[in-house]
Short mmCIF file of C-alpha atoms in Angstrom, two decimals:
data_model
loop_
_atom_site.label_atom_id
_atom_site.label_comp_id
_atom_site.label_asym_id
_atom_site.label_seq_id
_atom_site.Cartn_x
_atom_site.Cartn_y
_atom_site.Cartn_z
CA UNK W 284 89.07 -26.81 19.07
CA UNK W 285 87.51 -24.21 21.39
CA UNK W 286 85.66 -22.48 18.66
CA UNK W 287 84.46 -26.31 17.35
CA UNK W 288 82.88 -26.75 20.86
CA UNK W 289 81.33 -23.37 20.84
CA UNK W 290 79.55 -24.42 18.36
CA UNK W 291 80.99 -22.10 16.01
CA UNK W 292 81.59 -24.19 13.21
CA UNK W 293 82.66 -21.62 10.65
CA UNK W 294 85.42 -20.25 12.74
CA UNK W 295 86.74 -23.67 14.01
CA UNK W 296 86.69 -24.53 10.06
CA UNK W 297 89.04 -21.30 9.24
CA UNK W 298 91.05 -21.87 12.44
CA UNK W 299 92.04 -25.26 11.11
CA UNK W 300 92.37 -24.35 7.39
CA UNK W 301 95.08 -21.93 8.82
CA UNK W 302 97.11 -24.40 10.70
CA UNK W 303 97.10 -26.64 7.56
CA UNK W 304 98.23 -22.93 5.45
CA UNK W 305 100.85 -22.75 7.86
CA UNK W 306 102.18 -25.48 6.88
CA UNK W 307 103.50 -26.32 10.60
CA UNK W 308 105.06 -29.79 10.68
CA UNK W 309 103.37 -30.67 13.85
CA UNK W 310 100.15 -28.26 13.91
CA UNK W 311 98.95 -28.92 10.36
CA UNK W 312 98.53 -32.86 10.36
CA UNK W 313 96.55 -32.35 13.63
CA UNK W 314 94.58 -29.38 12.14
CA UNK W 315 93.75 -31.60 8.68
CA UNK W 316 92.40 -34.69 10.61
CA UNK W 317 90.52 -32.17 13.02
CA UNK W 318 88.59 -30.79 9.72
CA UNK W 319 88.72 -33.88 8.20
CA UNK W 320 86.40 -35.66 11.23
CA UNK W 321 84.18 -32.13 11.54
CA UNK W 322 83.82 -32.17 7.96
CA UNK W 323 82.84 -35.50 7.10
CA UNK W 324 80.50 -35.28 10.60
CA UNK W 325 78.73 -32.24 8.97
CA UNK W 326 78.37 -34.83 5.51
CA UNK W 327 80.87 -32.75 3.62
CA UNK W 328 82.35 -35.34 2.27
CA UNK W 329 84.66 -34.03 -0.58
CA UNK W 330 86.16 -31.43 1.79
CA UNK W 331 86.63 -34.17 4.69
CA UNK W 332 88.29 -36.26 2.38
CA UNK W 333 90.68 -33.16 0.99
CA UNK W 334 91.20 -32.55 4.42
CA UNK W 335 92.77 -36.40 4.69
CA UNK W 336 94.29 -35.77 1.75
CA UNK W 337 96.42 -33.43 3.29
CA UNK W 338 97.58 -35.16 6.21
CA UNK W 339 98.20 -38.18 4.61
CA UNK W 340 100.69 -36.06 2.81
CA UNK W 341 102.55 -34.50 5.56
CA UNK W 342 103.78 -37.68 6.11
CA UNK W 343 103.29 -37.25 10.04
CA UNK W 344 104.42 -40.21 12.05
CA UNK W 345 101.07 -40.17 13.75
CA UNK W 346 98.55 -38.01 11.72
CA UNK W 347 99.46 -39.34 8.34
CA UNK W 348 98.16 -42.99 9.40
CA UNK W 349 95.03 -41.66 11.12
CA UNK W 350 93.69 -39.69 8.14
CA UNK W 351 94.44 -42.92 5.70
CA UNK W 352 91.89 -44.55 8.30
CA UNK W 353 89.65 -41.52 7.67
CA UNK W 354 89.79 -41.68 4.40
CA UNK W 355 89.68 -45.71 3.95
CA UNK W 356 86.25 -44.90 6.30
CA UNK W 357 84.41 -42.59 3.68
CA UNK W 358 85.67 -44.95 0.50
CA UNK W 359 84.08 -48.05 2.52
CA UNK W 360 80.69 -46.19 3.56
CA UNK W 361 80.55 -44.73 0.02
CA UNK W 362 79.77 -48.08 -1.10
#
C-alpha cells in the first residue's frame, strides 16, 4: 500500500502479486482486490479481472464478495 501511494506502481504491483503467491488466508484476498482496483484504475482490465478472479476464489468471508462486485463492475462497463 505504501509503495502504491509512492507512486511506485510497479513495486506495489509485485508487493501484492506476492501476498496472493503466498497464498496467506487472510493477506492474499486483501492483496488480490488491492491489484484488482489498481489494475483496473490503470485500464488493465484482463489483469484486474484475474486479480478478482483470485479472490473470489479464496473464498474469504469478506474479500471474496468484494471482488465479485469488482468483477460484476468491469462485465457491466464492458458493455
Amino acid at each position: 500500500l505504501m509503495l502504491k501511494k509512492q507512486g511506485d506502481l510497479e513495486g506495489a504491483r509485485s508487493a501484492y502479486q506476492r501476498a496472493i503467491d503466498s497464498g496467506h488466508k487472510e493477506y492474499a484476498p486483501i492483496a488480490a482486490v488491492s491489484l484488482g482496483l489498481m489494475l483496473k484504475k490503470q485500464g488493465d482490465l484482463e489483469g484486474a479481472r484475474s486479480a478478482y478472479r483470485q479472490a473470489i476464489g479464496s473464498g474469504h468471508k469478506e474479500y471474496a464478495p468484494m471482488a465479485a462486485v469488482g468483477l460484476g463492475l468491469i462485465a457491466r462497463e464492458a458493455r
